[in-house]
């Protein structure tokens, strides 16, 4: 029997890209000569993306759409697509053509050599601003240092995964999704294919600074306790320093009786210790808030309508 491929395309205000990516994806699956399904997950777009996607579904039963009840964010939209996918292999791809659809042919052929995960690694990134490049580079470098799973650097979610991996992901029901970390955690045989990342074809990025920050903290808190250990360590260091200073203060007050009013040193130490304390509480707070989100066990997304 022919193998089947699912392609998951999260959509957030992508009306200028949908028709083009669809056409290019169709060419790719025709070249590969596979059974296929495309799953367009509309993540609360406010333009006419949903109408365009519905148009694509009209004459082709391989094209599926899922309309979420609101904007849940990229990671959740992809998770929803994975939940409903049925292919032997599944591709996750952005809708804005930054991930060239033709690379799927390479990803697929590489997977046939016996890999459950083939991710696309960026050689170059075009049309991305300096701030995004720097923060992304820094983030991935820090992340691999403080986690003990090997999250690949310079790669996003553009990848091909085997059904085994999809089934494993479905059992990982945490609320704060960081898919590339989860897939790294899952293991199996993983490899990569390099590519040049294009600039966004039309429209503008849906990843605001707030969403990027959330993703970064989700990634770190889901896979590392390092920030908590830093909080503990700084506690130890400052307690030790404080203890020495206390001894010195008592010595000068009681024994030598040679002491200054010392306004500056008090202000500096109070502010400094106050800062460290607040930071530590903040770090603990990030973990606690994620515990609370997970304890609630809310569904990750709700579906408005679909043609599944
Ligand atoms: N996206 C989404 N929900 C969001 C933001 C983005 O489904 O809240 C989709 C978007 O339509 C695209 C992919 O996620 O297919 C990547 O988003 P984007 O290109 O805006 O991110 P960037 O490439 O700038 O990091
Ligand atoms: Mg993009």
Short mmCIF file of C-alpha atoms and ligand atoms in Angstrom, two decimals:
data_model
loop_
_atom_site.label_atom_id
_atom_site.label_comp_id
_atom_site.label_asym_id
_atom_site.label_seq_id
_atom_site.Cartn_x
_atom_site.Cartn_y
_atom_site.Cartn_z
CA UNK A 1 0.00 0.00 0.00
CA UNK A 2 1.13 3.56 -0.67
CA UNK A 3 2.54 5.39 2.34
CA UNK A 4 0.72 8.47 3.48
CA UNK A 5 1.93 11.91 4.47
CA UNK A 6 0.11 14.48 6.60
CA UNK A 7 1.09 18.13 6.32
CA UNK A 8 0.12 20.45 9.16
CA UNK A 9 -0.12 24.14 8.36
CA UNK A 10 -0.99 26.54 11.23
CA UNK A 11 -2.69 29.67 9.95
CA UNK A 12 -2.83 33.04 11.64
CA UNK A 13 -3.69 35.87 9.24
CA UNK A 14 -1.99 34.30 6.23
CA UNK A 15 -4.44 35.26 3.47
CA UNK A 16 -1.65 36.47 1.18
CA UNK A 17 0.22 33.15 1.41
CA UNK A 18 -2.39 30.39 1.50
CA UNK A 19 -2.97 29.86 -2.21
CA UNK A 20 0.72 29.87 -3.06
CA UNK A 21 1.81 27.48 -0.31
CA UNK A 22 -1.06 25.19 -1.21
CA UNK A 23 0.00 25.05 -4.84
CA UNK A 24 3.61 24.35 -3.91
CA UNK A 25 2.62 21.67 -1.40
CA UNK A 26 0.44 19.94 -4.00
CA UNK A 27 3.41 19.84 -6.38
CA UNK A 28 5.55 18.32 -3.63
CA UNK A 29 3.13 15.49 -2.81
CA UNK A 30 2.64 14.80 -6.51
CA UNK A 31 6.40 14.51 -6.95
CA UNK A 32 6.65 12.15 -3.99
CA UNK A 33 3.66 10.19 -5.27
CA UNK A 34 2.17 9.58 -1.84
CA UNK A 35 -1.30 9.51 -0.36
CA UNK A 36 -1.61 12.74 1.51
CA UNK A 37 -3.70 14.98 3.67
CA UNK A 38 -3.19 18.66 4.37
CA UNK A 39 -4.52 19.93 7.69
CA UNK A 40 -4.95 23.69 7.82
CA UNK A 41 -5.46 24.80 11.41
CA UNK A 42 -6.93 28.28 11.53
CA UNK A 43 -5.73 29.81 14.80
CA UNK A 44 -8.27 32.60 15.19
CA UNK A 45 -7.28 34.62 12.12
CA UNK A 46 -9.02 37.96 11.77
CA UNK A 47 -8.59 38.20 7.99
CA UNK A 48 -10.24 35.99 5.38
CA UNK A 49 -7.81 33.08 5.79
CA UNK A 50 -10.59 30.71 6.82
CA UNK A 51 -12.61 31.40 3.67
CA UNK A 52 -9.57 30.79 1.49
CA UNK A 53 -8.85 27.50 3.24
CA UNK A 54 -12.45 26.39 2.88
CA UNK A 55 -12.23 27.11 -0.85
CA UNK A 56 -9.28 24.73 -1.10
CA UNK A 57 -11.30 21.97 0.55
CA UNK A 58 -14.17 22.11 -1.91
CA UNK A 59 -13.00 19.74 -4.62
CA UNK A 60 -10.41 17.75 -2.75
CA UNK A 61 -11.26 15.46 0.15
CA UNK A 62 -7.58 15.23 1.14
CA UNK A 63 -7.67 18.82 2.34
CA UNK A 64 -8.88 19.29 5.91
CA UNK A 65 -9.46 22.41 7.88
CA UNK A 66 -9.90 22.94 11.60
CA UNK A 67 -11.08 26.30 12.83
CA UNK A 68 -10.10 26.95 16.46
CA UNK A 69 -12.45 28.95 18.67
CA UNK A 70 -9.89 31.75 19.10
CA UNK A 71 -6.16 32.46 18.80
CA UNK A 72 -4.40 29.82 20.92
CA UNK A 73 -0.88 30.37 19.59
CA UNK A 74 1.31 28.55 17.10
CA UNK A 75 2.37 25.63 19.30
CA UNK A 76 -1.20 24.77 20.24
CA UNK A 77 -2.40 25.08 16.64
CA UNK A 78 0.26 22.58 15.55
CA UNK A 79 -0.62 20.29 18.47
CA UNK A 80 -4.24 20.29 17.31
CA UNK A 81 -3.14 19.36 13.78
CA UNK A 82 -1.02 16.51 15.15
CA UNK A 83 -3.94 15.21 17.21
CA UNK A 84 -6.06 14.80 14.08
CA UNK A 85 -3.37 13.68 11.65
CA UNK A 86 -3.41 10.13 10.32
CA UNK A 87 -0.39 9.88 7.99
CA UNK A 88 2.50 7.44 8.44
CA UNK A 89 4.72 10.52 8.41
CA UNK A 90 3.79 14.04 9.40
CA UNK A 91 5.29 17.35 8.31
CA UNK A 92 4.94 20.59 10.29
CA UNK A 93 5.42 23.69 8.14
CA UNK A 94 4.81 27.45 8.49
CA UNK A 95 2.28 29.01 6.15
CA UNK A 96 4.35 32.07 5.29
CA UNK A 97 6.73 30.24 2.90
CA UNK A 98 9.73 30.88 5.14
CA UNK A 99 9.99 27.11 5.16
CA UNK A 100 10.32 26.13 1.48
CA UNK A 101 7.77 23.36 0.78
CA UNK A 102 10.11 21.70 -1.75
CA UNK A 103 12.47 20.79 1.12
CA UNK A 104 9.85 18.25 2.22
CA UNK A 105 11.12 16.00 -0.59
CA UNK A 106 14.57 16.01 1.04
CA UNK A 107 13.09 15.53 4.52
CA UNK A 108 11.04 12.58 3.29
CA UNK A 109 13.86 10.88 1.41
CA UNK A 110 16.17 11.30 4.41
CA UNK A 111 13.57 9.76 6.72
CA UNK A 112 13.52 6.66 4.49
CA UNK A 113 17.13 6.02 5.50
CA UNK A 114 15.77 5.10 8.92
CA UNK A 115 15.10 8.30 10.85
CA UNK A 116 11.97 9.00 12.89
CA UNK A 117 12.70 12.73 13.06
CA UNK A 118 14.20 14.82 10.28
CA UNK A 119 14.30 18.48 11.17
CA UNK A 120 15.18 21.36 8.90
CA UNK A 121 18.19 23.30 10.08
CA UNK A 122 18.62 26.91 9.02
CA UNK A 123 21.88 27.78 7.33
CA UNK A 124 20.87 31.38 6.74
CA UNK A 125 17.88 33.43 7.68
CA UNK A 126 16.75 36.09 5.29
CA UNK A 127 14.55 39.07 5.93
CA UNK A 128 14.60 38.70 9.67
CA UNK A 129 15.45 41.70 11.81
CA UNK A 130 18.61 41.93 13.84
CA UNK A 131 16.76 41.71 17.14
CA UNK A 132 15.08 38.42 16.22
CA UNK A 133 18.34 36.92 14.96
CA UNK A 134 20.27 37.85 18.11
CA UNK A 135 17.57 36.78 20.57
CA UNK A 136 17.00 33.48 18.77
CA UNK A 137 20.70 32.71 18.61
CA UNK A 138 21.23 33.57 22.27
CA UNK A 139 18.15 31.67 23.40
CA UNK A 140 19.10 28.39 21.72
CA UNK A 141 22.68 28.60 22.98
CA UNK A 142 21.49 29.17 26.57
CA UNK A 143 18.82 26.49 26.30
CA UNK A 144 21.19 23.71 25.25
CA UNK A 145 23.54 24.66 28.05
CA UNK A 146 20.98 24.44 30.82
CA UNK A 147 18.96 21.44 29.68
CA UNK A 148 20.15 17.89 29.45
CA UNK A 149 18.30 17.02 26.27
CA UNK A 150 19.82 17.94 22.95
CA UNK A 151 17.45 20.48 21.48
CA UNK A 152 18.80 21.24 18.00
CA UNK A 153 20.07 24.79 17.54
CA UNK A 154 18.95 26.97 14.62
CA UNK A 155 15.85 25.00 13.84
CA UNK A 156 12.20 25.79 14.30
CA UNK A 157 9.28 23.42 14.06
CA UNK A 158 9.70 22.73 10.33
CA UNK A 159 10.34 18.99 10.32
CA UNK A 160 9.10 15.55 9.35
CA UNK A 161 8.21 13.12 12.11
CA UNK A 162 7.13 9.50 12.12
CA UNK A 163 3.76 8.30 13.39
CA UNK A 164 5.57 6.82 16.43
CA UNK A 165 6.69 10.31 17.42
CA UNK A 166 3.20 11.75 16.91
CA UNK A 167 1.73 9.08 19.18
CA UNK A 168 4.38 9.84 21.80
CA UNK A 169 3.59 13.57 21.58
CA UNK A 170 -0.09 12.84 22.15
CA UNK A 171 0.75 11.27 25.50
CA UNK A 172 2.62 14.43 26.58
CA UNK A 173 -0.32 16.55 27.57
CA UNK A 174 1.43 19.43 29.30
CA UNK A 175 -0.24 22.80 28.86
CA UNK A 176 2.92 24.75 28.03
CA UNK A 177 3.87 23.35 24.69
CA UNK A 178 7.42 23.58 23.42
CA UNK A 179 7.25 21.05 20.61
CA UNK A 180 10.87 21.13 19.51
CA UNK A 181 11.91 20.36 23.09
CA UNK A 182 9.34 17.59 23.44
CA UNK A 183 10.46 15.98 20.20
CA UNK A 184 14.09 16.14 21.32
CA UNK A 185 13.06 14.57 24.63
CA UNK A 186 11.23 11.73 22.85
CA UNK A 187 14.40 10.56 21.17
CA UNK A 188 14.43 7.84 18.47
CA UNK A 189 16.72 8.36 15.52
CA UNK A 190 16.96 12.02 14.62
CA UNK A 191 18.83 13.88 11.93
CA UNK A 192 18.62 17.11 9.98
CA UNK A 193 18.68 18.60 6.52
CA UNK A 194 20.13 22.08 6.02
CA UNK A 195 18.39 24.88 4.15
CA UNK A 196 18.36 28.61 3.63
CA UNK A 197 15.39 30.19 5.32
CA UNK A 198 13.54 32.53 3.01
CA UNK A 199 11.91 35.77 3.97
CA UNK A 200 8.20 35.80 4.73
CA UNK A 201 6.28 35.91 1.44
CA UNK A 202 3.31 38.09 2.39
CA UNK A 203 1.73 39.54 5.52
CA UNK A 204 3.59 40.11 8.75
CA UNK A 205 4.80 37.97 11.62
CA UNK A 206 2.23 36.64 14.08
CA UNK A 207 4.94 36.13 16.69
CA UNK A 208 4.87 39.29 18.76
CA UNK A 209 7.59 39.93 21.33
CA UNK A 210 5.17 38.76 24.02
CA UNK A 211 4.57 35.43 22.27
CA UNK A 212 8.32 34.94 21.72
CA UNK A 213 9.03 35.63 25.38
CA UNK A 214 6.33 33.16 26.46
CA UNK A 215 7.72 30.48 24.17
CA UNK A 216 11.23 31.05 25.50
CA UNK A 217 10.18 30.79 29.16
CA UNK A 218 7.99 27.75 28.37
CA UNK A 219 10.97 26.10 26.72
CA UNK A 220 13.25 26.75 29.67
CA UNK A 221 10.81 25.86 32.45
CA UNK A 222 9.62 22.70 30.68
CA UNK A 223 13.08 21.27 30.29
CA UNK A 224 15.30 22.74 32.97
CA UNK A 225 15.42 23.47 36.70
CA UNK A 226 18.53 25.55 36.22
CA UNK A 227 16.88 28.92 37.02
CA UNK A 228 15.67 27.51 40.34
CA UNK A 229 19.15 26.31 41.14
CA UNK A 230 20.53 29.76 40.32
CA UNK A 231 18.05 31.22 42.82
CA UNK A 232 19.21 28.80 45.50
CA UNK A 233 22.86 29.36 44.69
CA UNK A 234 22.55 33.14 44.83
CA UNK A 235 20.81 32.69 48.19
CA UNK A 236 23.80 30.78 49.52
CA UNK A 237 26.34 33.23 48.14
CA UNK A 238 24.61 36.33 49.50
CA UNK A 239 23.93 34.71 52.87
CA UNK A 240 27.61 33.93 53.20
CA UNK A 241 28.70 37.44 52.23
CA UNK A 242 26.10 38.92 54.59
CA UNK A 243 27.36 36.76 57.43
CA UNK A 244 30.93 38.03 56.98
CA UNK A 245 29.71 41.64 56.84
CA UNK A 246 27.62 41.12 59.99
CA UNK A 247 30.64 39.83 61.88
CA UNK A 248 32.65 42.82 60.73
CA UNK A 249 29.89 45.24 61.76
CA UNK A 250 29.63 43.73 65.24
CA UNK A 251 33.40 43.78 65.60
CA UNK A 252 33.70 47.47 64.76
CA UNK A 253 30.67 48.42 66.87
CA UNK A 254 31.60 46.50 70.02
CA UNK A 255 35.35 45.94 69.99
CA UNK A 256 37.01 48.80 68.15
CA UNK A 257 34.11 51.26 68.54
CA UNK A 258 35.30 52.73 65.27
CA UNK A 259 32.31 52.90 62.95
CA UNK A 260 30.75 55.21 60.38
CA UNK A 261 27.05 56.10 60.09
CA UNK A 262 27.18 54.07 56.87
CA UNK A 263 24.12 55.25 54.97
CA UNK A 264 25.43 54.37 51.51
CA UNK A 265 26.42 50.82 52.38
CA UNK A 266 23.01 50.15 53.93
CA UNK A 267 21.10 51.47 50.93
CA UNK A 268 23.27 49.56 48.49
CA UNK A 269 22.98 46.26 50.30
CA UNK A 270 19.26 46.59 50.96
CA UNK A 271 18.51 47.36 47.32
CA UNK A 272 20.80 44.66 46.05
CA UNK A 273 19.46 41.92 48.30
CA UNK A 274 15.92 43.14 47.58
CA UNK A 275 16.59 42.74 43.85
CA UNK A 276 17.95 39.24 44.24
CA UNK A 277 14.97 38.27 46.38
CA UNK A 278 12.43 39.60 43.91
CA UNK A 279 14.19 37.88 41.04
CA UNK A 280 14.18 34.57 42.91
CA UNK A 281 10.51 34.90 43.77
CA UNK A 282 9.84 35.68 40.11
CA UNK A 283 11.66 32.54 38.98
CA UNK A 284 9.71 30.42 41.47
CA UNK A 285 6.55 32.16 40.27
CA UNK A 286 7.17 31.12 36.65
CA UNK A 287 7.29 27.49 37.72
CA UNK A 288 4.36 27.75 40.10
CA UNK A 289 2.15 29.40 37.48
CA UNK A 290 2.90 26.53 35.10
CA UNK A 291 2.08 23.99 37.77
CA UNK A 292 -1.23 25.72 38.30
CA UNK A 293 -1.98 25.76 34.55
CA UNK A 294 -1.28 22.05 34.34
CA UNK A 295 -3.32 21.18 37.41
CA UNK A 296 -6.40 22.80 35.88
CA UNK A 297 -6.37 20.23 33.07
CA UNK A 298 -8.24 22.47 30.68
CA UNK A 299 -8.41 21.37 27.06
CA UNK A 300 -5.52 22.86 25.09
CA UNK A 301 -7.83 24.18 22.39
CA UNK A 302 -11.48 24.27 21.35
CA UNK A 303 -12.75 23.75 17.82
CA UNK A 304 -15.32 26.04 16.25
CA UNK A 305 -15.84 23.97 13.09
CA UNK A 306 -14.02 21.57 10.79
CA UNK A 307 -14.49 19.15 7.88
CA UNK A 308 -12.75 16.21 9.56
N1 LIG B 1 0.88 31.25 13.84
C1 LIG B 1 -0.21 30.72 14.51
N2 LIG B 1 -0.67 31.35 15.64
C2 LIG B 1 -0.07 32.47 16.14
C3 LIG B 1 1.07 32.99 15.48
C4 LIG B 1 1.53 32.35 14.34
O1 LIG B 1 -0.79 29.71 14.09
O2 LIG B 1 -0.55 32.98 17.14
C5 LIG B 1 1.38 30.56 12.62
C6 LIG B 1 1.61 31.46 11.41
O3 LIG B 1 0.46 31.58 10.63
C7 LIG B 1 2.71 30.72 10.68
C8 LIG B 1 3.50 30.09 11.80
O4 LIG B 1 2.64 30.03 12.92
O5 LIG B 1 2.20 29.70 9.84
C9 LIG B 1 4.78 30.87 12.14
O6 LIG B 1 4.43 32.19 12.51
P1 LIG B 1 5.24 33.48 12.02
O7 LIG B 1 5.70 33.30 10.62
O8 LIG B 1 4.36 34.64 12.29
O9 LIG B 1 6.46 33.47 13.02
P2 LIG B 1 7.98 33.85 12.69
O10 LIG B 1 8.37 33.10 11.45
O11 LIG B 1 7.99 35.34 12.50
O12 LIG B 1 8.73 33.41 13.90
MG1 LIG B 2 7.43 33.19 9.72
#
